[in-house]
Coordinates of C-alpha atoms in Angstrom, one line a residue:
X242 CA 0.0 0.0 0.0
X243 CA 1.5 3.3 -1.0
X244 CA 2.4 5.7 1.8
X245 CA 0.7 9.1 2.2
X246 CA 2.8 12.1 1.6
X247 CA 4.0 14.1 4.6
X248 CA 1.8 16.9 5.7
X249 CA 4.3 19.5 4.7
X250 CA 4.7 18.1 1.2
X251 CA 3.8 20.4 -1.6
X252 CA 2.1 19.8 -5.0
X253 CA 2.2 22.1 -8.0
X254 CA -0.9 22.4 -10.1
X255 CA -0.7 23.8 -13.6
X256 CA -3.7 26.1 -13.4
X257 CA -4.2 29.8 -14.0
X258 CA -5.3 32.4 -11.4
X259 CA -8.8 32.4 -13.0
X260 CA -9.2 28.7 -12.6
X261 CA -7.8 28.9 -9.0
X262 CA -10.4 31.5 -8.1
X263 CA -13.2 29.5 -9.7
X264 CA -12.2 26.4 -7.7
X265 CA -12.0 28.4 -4.4
X266 CA -15.4 30.0 -5.1
X267 CA -16.9 26.5 -5.8
X268 CA -15.4 25.3 -2.5
X269 CA -16.9 28.2 -0.7
X270 CA -20.3 27.5 -2.3
X271 CA -20.2 23.9 -1.2
X272 CA -19.3 24.9 2.4
X273 CA -22.1 27.4 2.6
X274 CA -24.5 24.8 1.2
X275 CA -23.3 22.3 3.8
X276 CA -23.9 24.7 6.6
X277 CA -27.4 25.4 5.3
X278 CA -28.0 21.6 5.1
X279 CA -26.9 21.2 8.8
X280 CA -29.5 23.8 9.9
X281 CA -32.2 22.1 7.7
X282 CA -31.6 18.9 9.7
X283 CA -31.7 21.0 12.9
X284 CA -34.9 22.6 11.8
X285 CA -36.6 19.2 11.6
X286 CA -35.4 17.8 14.8
X287 CA -34.8 21.0 16.9
X288 CA -37.1 22.8 19.3
X289 CA -39.8 25.3 18.5
X290 CA -37.2 28.0 17.7
X291 CA -35.3 25.9 15.2
X292 CA -37.1 27.2 12.1
X293 CA -36.5 30.8 13.3
X294 CA -32.7 30.1 13.7
X295 CA -32.5 28.7 10.2
X296 CA -34.4 31.6 8.6
X297 CA -32.5 34.2 10.5
X298 CA -29.2 32.6 9.4
X299 CA -30.4 32.8 5.8
X300 CA -31.0 36.5 6.3
X301 CA -27.3 37.2 6.7
X302 CA -24.7 38.4 9.3
X303 CA -26.4 41.7 10.3
X304 CA -29.7 40.1 10.9
X305 CA -28.1 37.4 13.1
X306 CA -26.3 40.1 15.1
X307 CA -29.4 42.2 15.4
X308 CA -31.5 39.2 16.5
X309 CA -28.9 38.1 19.1
X310 CA -29.0 41.6 20.7
X311 CA -32.8 41.7 20.9
X312 CA -33.6 38.1 21.8
X313 CA -35.4 37.9 25.1
X314 CA -34.0 35.8 27.9
X315 CA -37.2 33.7 28.0
X316 CA -36.1 32.2 24.7
X317 CA -34.6 28.7 25.3
X318 CA -30.8 28.7 25.9
X319 CA -30.4 26.0 23.2
X320 CA -32.0 28.3 20.6
X321 CA -29.6 31.1 21.5
X322 CA -26.6 28.8 21.4
X323 CA -27.8 27.5 18.0
X324 CA -28.0 31.1 16.7
X325 CA -24.5 31.8 17.9
X326 CA -23.2 28.6 16.2
X327 CA -25.1 29.6 13.1
X328 CA -23.3 32.9 13.1
X329 CA -19.8 31.5 13.5
X330 CA -20.3 28.6 11.1
X331 CA -21.5 31.0 8.4
X332 CA -18.4 33.3 9.1
X333 CA -16.0 30.3 8.8
X334 CA -17.7 29.0 5.6
X335 CA -17.7 32.4 4.1
X336 CA -14.0 33.2 4.7
X337 CA -12.3 29.8 4.8
X338 CA -11.4 30.0 1.1
X339 CA -9.6 33.3 1.8
X340 CA -7.6 31.6 4.5
X341 CA -6.7 28.7 2.3
X342 CA -5.7 31.1 -0.5
X343 CA -3.0 32.5 1.9
X344 CA -1.2 29.1 1.8
X345 CA -1.4 28.7 -1.9
X346 CA 1.7 30.2 -3.5
X347 CA 2.6 30.8 -7.2
X348 CA 5.2 28.3 -8.4
X349 CA 6.8 27.7 -11.8
X350 CA 6.3 24.3 -13.5
X351 CA 7.5 22.7 -16.7
X352 CA 4.9 22.4 -19.4
X353 CA 5.6 19.2 -21.4
X354 CA 2.7 19.7 -23.8
X355 CA 4.8 21.5 -26.4
X356 CA 8.1 19.6 -25.8
X357 CA 10.5 19.5 -28.7
X358 CA 14.2 18.5 -29.3
X359 CA 17.1 20.6 -30.5
X360 CA 20.8 20.0 -30.9
X361 CA 23.0 22.8 -29.5
X362 CA 26.5 23.1 -30.8
X363 CA 28.9 25.4 -28.9
X364 CA 32.5 26.3 -29.4
X365 CA 34.8 25.2 -26.5
X366 CA 38.4 25.9 -25.6
X367 CA 40.7 22.9 -25.2
X368 CA 44.4 23.0 -24.0
X369 CA 46.8 21.8 -26.7
X370 CA 48.2 18.6 -25.2
X371 CA 47.3 14.9 -25.5
X372 CA 45.0 14.9 -22.5
X373 CA 41.7 16.2 -23.8
X374 CA 39.3 18.3 -21.9
X375 CA 37.3 21.5 -22.3
X376 CA 38.0 24.5 -20.1
X377 CA 35.3 25.5 -17.6
X378 CA 33.7 22.0 -17.2
X379 CA 34.3 21.9 -13.5
X380 CA 31.5 22.4 -11.0
X381 CA 31.2 22.4 -7.2
X382 CA 29.1 19.6 -5.7
X383 CA 27.8 19.3 -2.1
X384 CA 28.4 16.0 -0.5
X385 CA 24.7 15.4 0.3
X386 CA 23.3 16.7 -3.0
X387 CA 22.2 14.6 -5.9
X388 CA 25.2 14.2 -8.2
X389 CA 23.2 13.6 -11.4
X390 CA 21.4 16.9 -10.6
X391 CA 24.8 18.6 -10.4
X392 CA 25.7 17.1 -13.8
X393 CA 22.4 18.2 -15.3
X394 CA 22.9 21.7 -13.9
X395 CA 26.3 21.9 -15.6
X396 CA 24.8 20.8 -18.9
X397 CA 22.0 23.4 -18.5
X398 CA 24.5 26.2 -17.9
X399 CA 25.7 29.0 -20.2
X400 CA 28.8 27.0 -21.1
X401 CA 26.7 24.5 -22.9
X402 CA 23.8 26.8 -24.0
X403 CA 25.1 30.4 -24.4
X404 CA 22.1 31.3 -26.5
X405 CA 19.4 29.8 -24.2
X406 CA 15.9 31.4 -24.6
X407 CA 14.5 32.8 -21.4
X408 CA 11.4 30.9 -20.2
X409 CA 12.6 27.6 -21.9
X410 CA 13.8 24.6 -19.9
X411 CA 16.6 22.5 -21.5
X412 CA 16.8 18.9 -20.4
X413 CA 19.6 16.7 -21.9
X414 CA 18.2 13.8 -24.0
X415 CA 18.9 10.4 -22.5
X416 CA 18.6 7.0 -24.2
X417 CA 18.2 3.5 -23.0
X418 CA 21.2 1.2 -23.3
X419 CA 22.1 -2.5 -22.9
X420 CA 25.2 -3.4 -20.8
X421 CA 27.8 -5.3 -22.8
X422 CA 30.2 -6.1 -20.0
X423 CA 29.6 -6.4 -16.3
X424 CA 32.9 -8.0 -15.2
X425 CA 36.4 -6.8 -16.0
X426 CA 40.0 -8.2 -15.9
X427 CA 41.6 -5.8 -13.5
X428 CA 45.3 -4.9 -13.0
X429 CA 46.7 -2.5 -10.5
X430 CA 50.1 -0.9 -11.1
X431 CA 50.9 -3.5 -13.7
X432 CA 50.0 -6.4 -11.4
X433 CA 47.2 -8.5 -12.7
X434 CA 44.5 -9.2 -10.2
X435 CA 41.7 -10.8 -12.1
X436 CA 41.6 -12.2 -15.6
X437 CA 38.0 -13.5 -16.1
X438 CA 36.5 -10.3 -17.5
X439 CA 35.2 -9.4 -21.0
X440 CA 37.4 -6.3 -21.1
X441 CA 40.6 -5.2 -19.3
X442 CA 40.7 -2.4 -16.8
X443 CA 44.1 -1.0 -15.8
X444 CA 44.5 1.2 -12.7
X445 CA 47.9 2.8 -12.2
X446 CA 49.7 6.0 -11.5
X447 CA 50.7 7.9 -14.6
X448 CA 54.2 6.8 -15.7
X449 CA 54.4 3.8 -13.3
X450 CA 52.5 1.2 -15.3
X451 CA 55.0 -1.7 -15.5
X452 CA 58.5 -2.9 -15.0
X453 CA 58.4 -2.9 -11.2
X454 CA 58.6 -5.5 -8.5
X455 CA 55.3 -6.5 -6.9
X456 CA 54.3 -8.6 -3.9
X457 CA 50.9 -9.6 -2.6
X458 CA 51.3 -10.4 1.2
X459 CA 47.5 -10.8 1.6
X460 CA 44.7 -11.8 -0.7
X461 CA 41.1 -12.9 -0.3
X462 CA 38.0 -12.9 -2.5
X463 CA 37.9 -9.6 -4.2
X464 CA 40.6 -8.1 -1.9
X465 CA 44.3 -7.6 -2.3
X466 CA 47.1 -6.0 -0.2
X467 CA 49.9 -5.0 -2.6
X468 CA 53.5 -3.9 -2.2
X469 CA 55.1 -2.2 -5.2
X470 CA 58.5 -0.9 -6.2
X471 CA 59.1 0.7 -9.5
X472 CA 61.5 -0.7 -12.0
X473 CA 62.8 2.7 -13.1
X474 CA 61.5 6.0 -11.7
X475 CA 60.5 5.8 -8.0
X476 CA 56.8 6.2 -7.2
X477 CA 55.9 9.7 -6.2
X478 CA 52.2 10.1 -6.0
X479 CA 52.2 13.5 -4.4
X480 CA 52.0 15.2 -7.8
X481 CA 51.2 12.2 -10.0
X482 CA 47.6 11.5 -11.0
X483 CA 46.1 8.1 -11.0
X484 CA 44.5 6.9 -14.2
X485 CA 42.2 4.1 -15.2
X486 CA 41.9 2.9 -18.8
X487 CA 39.9 0.3 -20.5
X488 CA 41.1 -2.0 -23.2
X489 CA 38.3 -3.6 -25.2
X490 CA 40.7 -6.0 -27.0
X491 CA 39.2 -9.4 -26.5
X492 CA 35.5 -10.6 -26.6
X493 CA 34.2 -7.1 -27.4
X494 CA 36.6 -6.1 -30.1
X495 CA 39.1 -7.8 -32.4
X496 CA 41.4 -4.7 -32.3
X497 CA 42.9 -2.7 -29.5
X498 CA 40.4 0.0 -28.5
X499 CA 41.2 2.1 -25.5
X500 CA 39.4 4.7 -23.3
X501 CA 41.2 6.3 -20.4
X502 CA 40.3 8.8 -17.7
X503 CA 42.7 10.7 -15.4
X504 CA 42.4 11.7 -11.8
X505 CA 42.0 15.4 -11.1
X506 CA 43.1 16.9 -7.8
X507 CA 44.1 20.2 -6.3
X508 CA 47.2 20.0 -4.0
X509 CA 47.1 22.4 -1.1
X510 CA 50.2 23.4 1.0
X511 CA 50.6 21.2 4.1
X512 CA 51.7 22.6 7.4
X513 CA 51.8 26.1 8.9
X514 CA 49.3 28.6 7.6
X515 CA 48.4 26.3 4.7
X516 CA 47.7 23.2 6.7
X517 CA 45.4 20.7 5.1
X518 CA 43.2 20.8 8.2
X519 CA 43.5 23.9 10.5
X520 CA 43.0 21.7 13.6
X521 CA 45.8 19.3 12.7
X522 CA 49.2 20.1 11.3
X523 CA 50.5 16.5 11.3
X524 CA 47.8 14.9 9.2
X525 CA 44.8 15.8 7.1
X526 CA 43.1 16.0 3.7
X527 CA 45.1 17.7 1.1
X528 CA 42.6 17.4 -1.8
X529 CA 38.9 17.0 -1.2
X530 CA 37.0 14.4 -3.2
X531 CA 37.0 15.2 -6.9
X532 CA 35.1 13.2 -9.6
X533 CA 36.1 13.0 -13.2
X534 CA 34.1 11.2 -15.8
X535 CA 34.7 10.5 -19.5
X536 CA 33.3 8.3 -22.2
X537 CA 34.4 7.0 -25.6
X538 CA 32.4 6.0 -28.6
X539 CA 34.2 3.1 -30.3
X540 CA 34.2 2.0 -33.9
X541 CA 32.1 -1.0 -32.8
X542 CA 29.4 1.5 -31.6
X543 CA 30.2 0.3 -28.1
X544 CA 30.3 3.2 -25.6
X545 CA 32.6 3.0 -22.6
X546 CA 32.1 5.1 -19.6
X547 CA 34.9 5.6 -17.1
X548 CA 34.4 7.5 -13.8
X549 CA 36.8 8.1 -10.9
X550 CA 36.6 9.9 -7.6
X551 CA 39.8 10.5 -5.6
X552 CA 40.5 11.9 -2.1
X553 CA 44.0 12.7 -1.0
X554 CA 45.4 12.9 2.5
X555 CA 48.8 13.1 4.2
X556 CA 50.6 12.0 7.4
X557 CA 53.5 14.3 8.0
X558 CA 55.2 11.8 10.4
X559 CA 55.5 9.3 7.5
X560 CA 53.4 6.6 9.3
X561 CA 49.9 5.4 8.4
X562 CA 47.7 5.7 11.5
X563 CA 44.2 4.2 11.1
X564 CA 42.8 6.2 14.1
X565 CA 43.8 9.4 12.5
X566 CA 42.5 8.3 9.1
X567 CA 39.1 7.5 10.7
X568 CA 38.9 11.1 11.8
X569 CA 39.0 12.2 8.2
X570 CA 36.4 9.6 6.9
X571 CA 32.9 8.9 8.2
X572 CA 33.3 5.1 7.4
X573 CA 34.8 3.7 10.6
X574 CA 34.7 0.1 9.4
X575 CA 36.1 0.5 5.9
X576 CA 38.3 -2.5 5.4
X577 CA 40.8 -0.7 3.1
X578 CA 41.6 1.8 5.9
X579 CA 41.7 -1.0 8.5
X580 CA 44.1 -3.2 6.5
X581 CA 46.5 -0.4 5.4
X582 CA 48.0 0.0 8.8
X583 CA 49.1 -3.7 8.9
X584 CA 50.2 -3.6 5.2
X585 CA 52.3 -0.5 5.8
X586 CA 54.5 -2.5 8.3
X587 CA 56.1 -4.2 5.3
X588 CA 59.1 -2.2 4.4
X589 CA 60.8 -4.5 1.9
X590 CA 59.7 -6.9 -0.8
X591 CA 61.1 -10.4 -0.5
X592 CA 63.3 -12.2 -1.5
X593 CA 65.4 -9.3 -2.9
X594 CA 64.7 -7.0 0.1
X595 CA 63.8 -4.2 -2.3
X596 CA 62.4 -1.2 -0.4
X597 CA 58.6 -0.8 -0.8
X598 CA 57.7 2.4 -2.6
X599 CA 54.0 2.0 -2.7
X600 CA 51.5 0.3 -0.4
X601 CA 48.0 -0.4 -1.7
X602 CA 44.8 -2.0 -0.6
X603 CA 42.5 -2.9 -3.5
X604 CA 38.9 -4.1 -3.6
X605 CA 37.3 -5.3 -6.9
X606 CA 33.6 -6.0 -7.3
X607 CA 32.2 -6.5 -10.8
X608 CA 32.6 -3.1 -12.5
X609 CA 33.8 -1.2 -9.5
X610 CA 37.3 -0.8 -8.1
X611 CA 38.2 0.9 -4.8
X612 CA 41.8 1.4 -4.0
X613 CA 43.8 3.0 -1.2
X614 CA 47.4 3.7 -2.1
X615 CA 50.2 5.4 -0.1
X616 CA 53.8 6.3 -0.8
X617 CA 56.6 8.2 1.1
X618 CA 57.6 11.4 -0.4
X619 CA 60.3 14.0 0.6
X620 CA 58.7 17.2 1.7
X621 CA 60.2 20.7 2.1
X622 CA 58.2 23.0 4.3
X623 CA 56.9 26.4 3.1
X624 CA 59.9 28.1 4.7
X625 CA 62.5 25.5 3.6
X626 CA 63.8 24.7 7.1
X627 CA 62.4 21.2 7.5
X628 CA 63.0 18.2 5.3
X629 CA 61.3 14.9 6.1
X630 CA 59.5 11.9 4.7
X631 CA 55.7 12.4 4.5
X632 CA 53.2 9.6 3.7
X633 CA 51.0 10.7 0.8
X634 CA 47.8 8.6 0.4
X635 CA 45.0 8.6 -2.2
X636 CA 41.7 6.8 -1.9
X637 CA 40.0 6.2 -5.3
X638 CA 36.6 4.9 -6.3
X639 CA 36.3 3.7 -9.9
X640 CA 33.4 2.5 -11.9
X641 CA 33.4 1.5 -15.6
X642 CA 30.8 0.4 -18.1
X643 CA 30.6 -0.9 -21.6
X644 CA 27.2 -0.3 -23.2
X645 CA 25.4 -0.5 -26.5
X646 CA 22.8 2.0 -27.7
X647 CA 21.8 3.6 -31.0
X648 CA 24.1 6.4 -32.0
X649 CA 22.7 9.9 -32.4
X650 CA 22.6 10.2 -36.2
X651 CA 21.6 13.9 -36.0
X652 CA 24.8 14.8 -34.1
X653 CA 26.9 12.5 -36.2
X654 CA 25.7 14.3 -39.3
X655 CA 26.9 17.6 -37.9
X656 CA 30.5 16.4 -37.1
X657 CA 33.3 17.7 -39.3
X658 CA 34.6 14.2 -40.0
X659 CA 31.3 12.5 -40.0
X660 CA 32.3 10.0 -37.3
X661 CA 32.6 10.0 -33.5
X662 CA 36.3 10.4 -32.6
X663 CA 37.9 8.6 -29.6
X664 CA 40.8 10.3 -27.8
X665 CA 42.9 8.1 -25.5
X666 CA 42.8 10.4 -22.5
X667 CA 39.9 12.7 -21.9
X668 CA 37.6 14.3 -19.3
X669 CA 34.0 15.3 -20.0
X670 CA 33.2 16.7 -16.5
X671 CA 34.9 17.3 -13.2
X672 CA 32.9 17.7 -10.0
X673 CA 34.7 19.0 -6.9
X674 CA 33.0 18.2 -3.6
X675 CA 32.3 21.0 -1.1
X676 CA 32.6 19.8 2.5
X677 CA 30.5 21.2 5.3
X678 CA 31.8 22.5 8.6
X679 CA 30.7 20.7 11.9
X680 CA 31.7 22.4 15.2
X681 CA 34.4 24.3 13.5
X682 CA 35.9 21.3 11.8
X683 CA 35.6 19.9 8.3
X684 CA 32.9 17.2 8.2
X685 CA 34.2 13.7 7.7
X686 CA 34.1 12.3 4.2
X687 CA 31.7 9.5 3.5
X688 CA 33.4 6.9 1.4
X689 CA 30.1 5.0 1.0
X690 CA 28.6 8.1 -0.5
X691 CA 31.5 8.6 -2.9
X692 CA 31.3 5.0 -4.0
X693 CA 27.5 5.2 -4.8
X694 CA 28.0 8.6 -6.5
X695 CA 30.5 7.2 -8.9
X696 CA 28.0 4.5 -10.0
X697 CA 25.3 7.2 -10.4
X698 CA 27.6 9.3 -12.5
X699 CA 28.5 6.4 -14.7
X700 CA 24.9 5.3 -15.3
X701 CA 23.9 8.9 -16.2
X702 CA 26.8 9.3 -18.6
X703 CA 25.8 6.0 -20.2
X704 CA 22.2 7.3 -20.6
X705 CA 23.5 10.5 -22.2
X706 CA 25.5 8.3 -24.6
X707 CA 26.1 10.0 -28.0
X708 CA 23.5 12.7 -27.2
X709 CA 26.3 14.5 -25.4
X710 CA 29.5 14.4 -27.4
X711 CA 32.7 16.4 -27.2
X712 CA 34.7 16.8 -30.4
X713 CA 38.0 17.7 -28.8
X714 CA 39.8 18.0 -32.2
X715 CA 37.3 20.6 -33.6
X716 CA 36.8 22.1 -30.1
X717 CA 33.0 21.8 -30.3
X718 CA 30.4 20.4 -27.9
X719 CA 27.2 18.8 -29.2
X720 CA 24.2 18.3 -26.8
X721 CA 20.7 17.3 -27.8
X722 CA 18.1 18.8 -25.5
X723 CA 14.4 18.3 -24.8
X724 CA 13.0 21.8 -24.7
X725 CA 9.9 22.6 -22.7
X726 CA 8.3 25.9 -21.6
X727 CA 8.3 27.2 -18.1
X728 CA 4.9 28.4 -16.9
X729 CA 3.4 29.6 -13.7
X730 CA 1.2 27.3 -11.6
X731 CA 0.3 27.2 -7.9
X732 CA 1.9 25.2 -5.1
X733 CA -0.5 23.7 -2.5
X734 CA 0.6 22.0 0.7
X735 CA -0.6 18.5 1.2
X736 CA -2.4 19.4 4.5
X737 CA -4.4 22.0 2.7
X738 CA -5.5 19.4 0.1
X739 CA -6.3 17.0 2.9
X740 CA -8.4 19.6 4.7
X741 CA -10.3 20.5 1.5
X742 CA -11.0 16.8 0.8
X743 CA -12.3 16.1 4.3
X744 CA -14.5 19.2 4.3
X745 CA -15.9 18.5 0.8
X746 CA -16.7 14.9 1.7
X747 CA -18.4 15.9 5.0
X748 CA -20.3 18.8 3.3
X749 CA -21.6 16.7 0.4
X750 CA -22.6 13.9 2.9
X751 CA -24.6 16.4 5.0
X752 CA -26.2 17.9 2.0
X753 CA -27.4 14.4 0.8
X754 CA -28.9 13.8 4.2
X755 CA -30.7 17.2 4.2
X756 CA -32.4 16.3 0.9
X757 CA -34.3 13.6 2.8
X758 CA -35.9 15.9 5.4
X759 CA -37.9 17.6 2.6
X760 CA -40.0 20.8 2.7
X761 CA -40.6 22.9 4.7
X762 CA -37.3 22.2 6.6
X763 CA -35.1 23.0 3.7
X764 CA -37.2 25.9 2.4
X765 CA -37.0 29.6 3.0
X766 CA -39.8 31.5 4.8
X767 CA -40.7 33.2 1.5
X768 CA -41.0 29.9 -0.3
X769 CA -43.3 28.6 2.5
X770 CA -45.5 31.7 2.3
X771 CA -45.9 31.8 -1.4
X772 CA -46.9 28.1 -1.5
X773 CA -49.8 29.1 0.7
X774 CA -51.1 31.7 -1.7
X775 CA -53.8 30.2 -4.0
X776 CA -53.0 30.3 -7.7
X777 CA -54.4 28.8 -10.9
X778 CA -51.1 27.2 -11.8
X779 CA -48.8 24.9 -9.9
X780 CA -48.8 25.6 -6.2
X781 CA -46.0 23.2 -5.2
X782 CA -43.1 25.6 -5.8
X783 CA -42.3 29.2 -4.9
X784 CA -42.9 32.0 -7.4
X785 CA -42.9 35.7 -7.7
X786 CA -45.8 37.4 -5.9
X787 CA -46.8 41.0 -5.4
X788 CA -45.9 42.0 -1.8
X789 CA -47.2 45.0 0.1
X790 CA -46.2 46.0 3.6
X791 CA -49.1 48.3 4.8
X792 CA -50.7 45.9 5.4
X793 CA -48.4 42.9 4.7
X794 CA -50.0 41.1 1.8
X795 CA -49.0 38.5 -0.7
X796 CA -51.0 39.0 -3.9
X797 CA -53.5 41.0 -1.8
X798 CA -53.9 38.2 0.8
X799 CA -53.0 39.4 4.3
X800 CA -50.2 37.4 5.8
X801 CA -51.2 38.2 9.4
X802 CA -54.6 38.8 10.9
X803 CA -56.0 42.3 10.6
X804 CA -54.6 44.5 13.3
X805 CA -51.3 42.7 13.5
X806 CA -50.1 43.6 10.0
X807 CA -47.4 46.3 9.9
X808 CA -49.2 49.7 9.5
X809 CA -52.6 48.1 10.1
X810 CA -53.2 49.3 13.7
X811 CA -55.8 51.9 12.6
X812 CA -57.2 53.6 9.5
X813 CA -54.9 55.8 7.5
X814 CA -55.3 59.6 7.4
X815 CA -56.8 59.4 3.9
X816 CA -59.3 56.9 5.1
X817 CA -60.3 59.2 7.9
X818 CA -60.9 62.1 5.5
X819 CA -63.0 59.9 3.3
X820 CA -65.0 59.0 6.2

């Protein structure tokens, strides 16, 4: 059974101010009718004054106030209370729609009735080196926000749509896809970990891919503890980005076909005034989580998506301390952090006793790889007086996909070379996490949230497919949008809707019951009197009659006995003269 929305939930209705006023007027009419129906039932089952109460209520507010002031105390208490209730019930029914209108606010909504698609082509600026990316495609992202919403906001910005029309809403077109590969053969730092996948995923630091010495002191299902020593240049991860690249050579492609993404991070000075964390000068985060995502469209029409999030932190004493690491991350039981302290105790690789240059903890699960890697690096302080070994660490979350979906022929037809090109290294988007402050300290980083965000980014990039394509050679970006119009509707809280619904059901129920009591209990005094006046036609319904007040007559028939009619206490002056 579906759950009811929360009382403070709000719903937007695509209606105009005219329709809103008509609906409120209808609501007011039903309420007034319901109050009248209540007093029709009271008229039938109340005391001798019940009819008077109902008729006075029908006469309006002033008549009710006037009657309350002049009602004698010998009138029954219940009748006076009923008249007071009639007054306040009529006031509430008359003005409740005005109160409800106070809580109904104007709100924009997207009108899908005139939706259309359009391809927007924009010139972009790309640095002239082998790593391909467009300038300006970096956006801040809050840790607790929806990351696909952040991506959509970037695609809806002026960088992608510089000539956007005011009042139009641009939504990137997404397409369904089928997954071609769900399990990958993974290597880390040139060391093969799994070999049962339909494509190869290589994770390494740029420039340290192979030729080193490796050892695996601990291994279990999907988990590895790794010690590495380079074969040539020493590992120095302080300024070296990690990269992950896919090789489709194998079941998916008869030829080598690559797609690589590169880590993006901002190194901050560590120690002194530029400490990574102002509360700690001996350890802390040096680069907050940053997500990079890219995709490649291959000659086989396969689309690979490659997303990586990295977080960098440092121990200035050169020793990995899991208790200090847990202060930086919200995930106290993360097994990579737990295991690194033990793995870091290994200082050499047997049997050659080669010094360890990089310690790593790796976890592989289907299309996801999580890795924690640390290396010692010489550090000169900001002032140049202190030289010591610092332990630099990076925690990465990687997710890759290989999918198949129809290519966007409209975009392909606009390309200068008529085909989708595939650079080796590229980045489509970069998202830098903005951390909150809790009690004056940076909030801990949620590794679980980073891992789930990486998967969400990958799936969204796969849905975008070739509808969002960067031609790095021509420095042009192609995005196909669904375009809708923004219009003004009205936002109504759920508790208001609930209140209206309850009152309408109750009011209609009371009205239905009142129809059973019949005349004269649901008729006005005028209707009752006119039905008593003889006529040649139908005498069962009220009609227009000639009314005179001196004396009070309906069609010449006195309403009250002679002498009690208004102005009938004696002959008029003209009558006296005639006499």
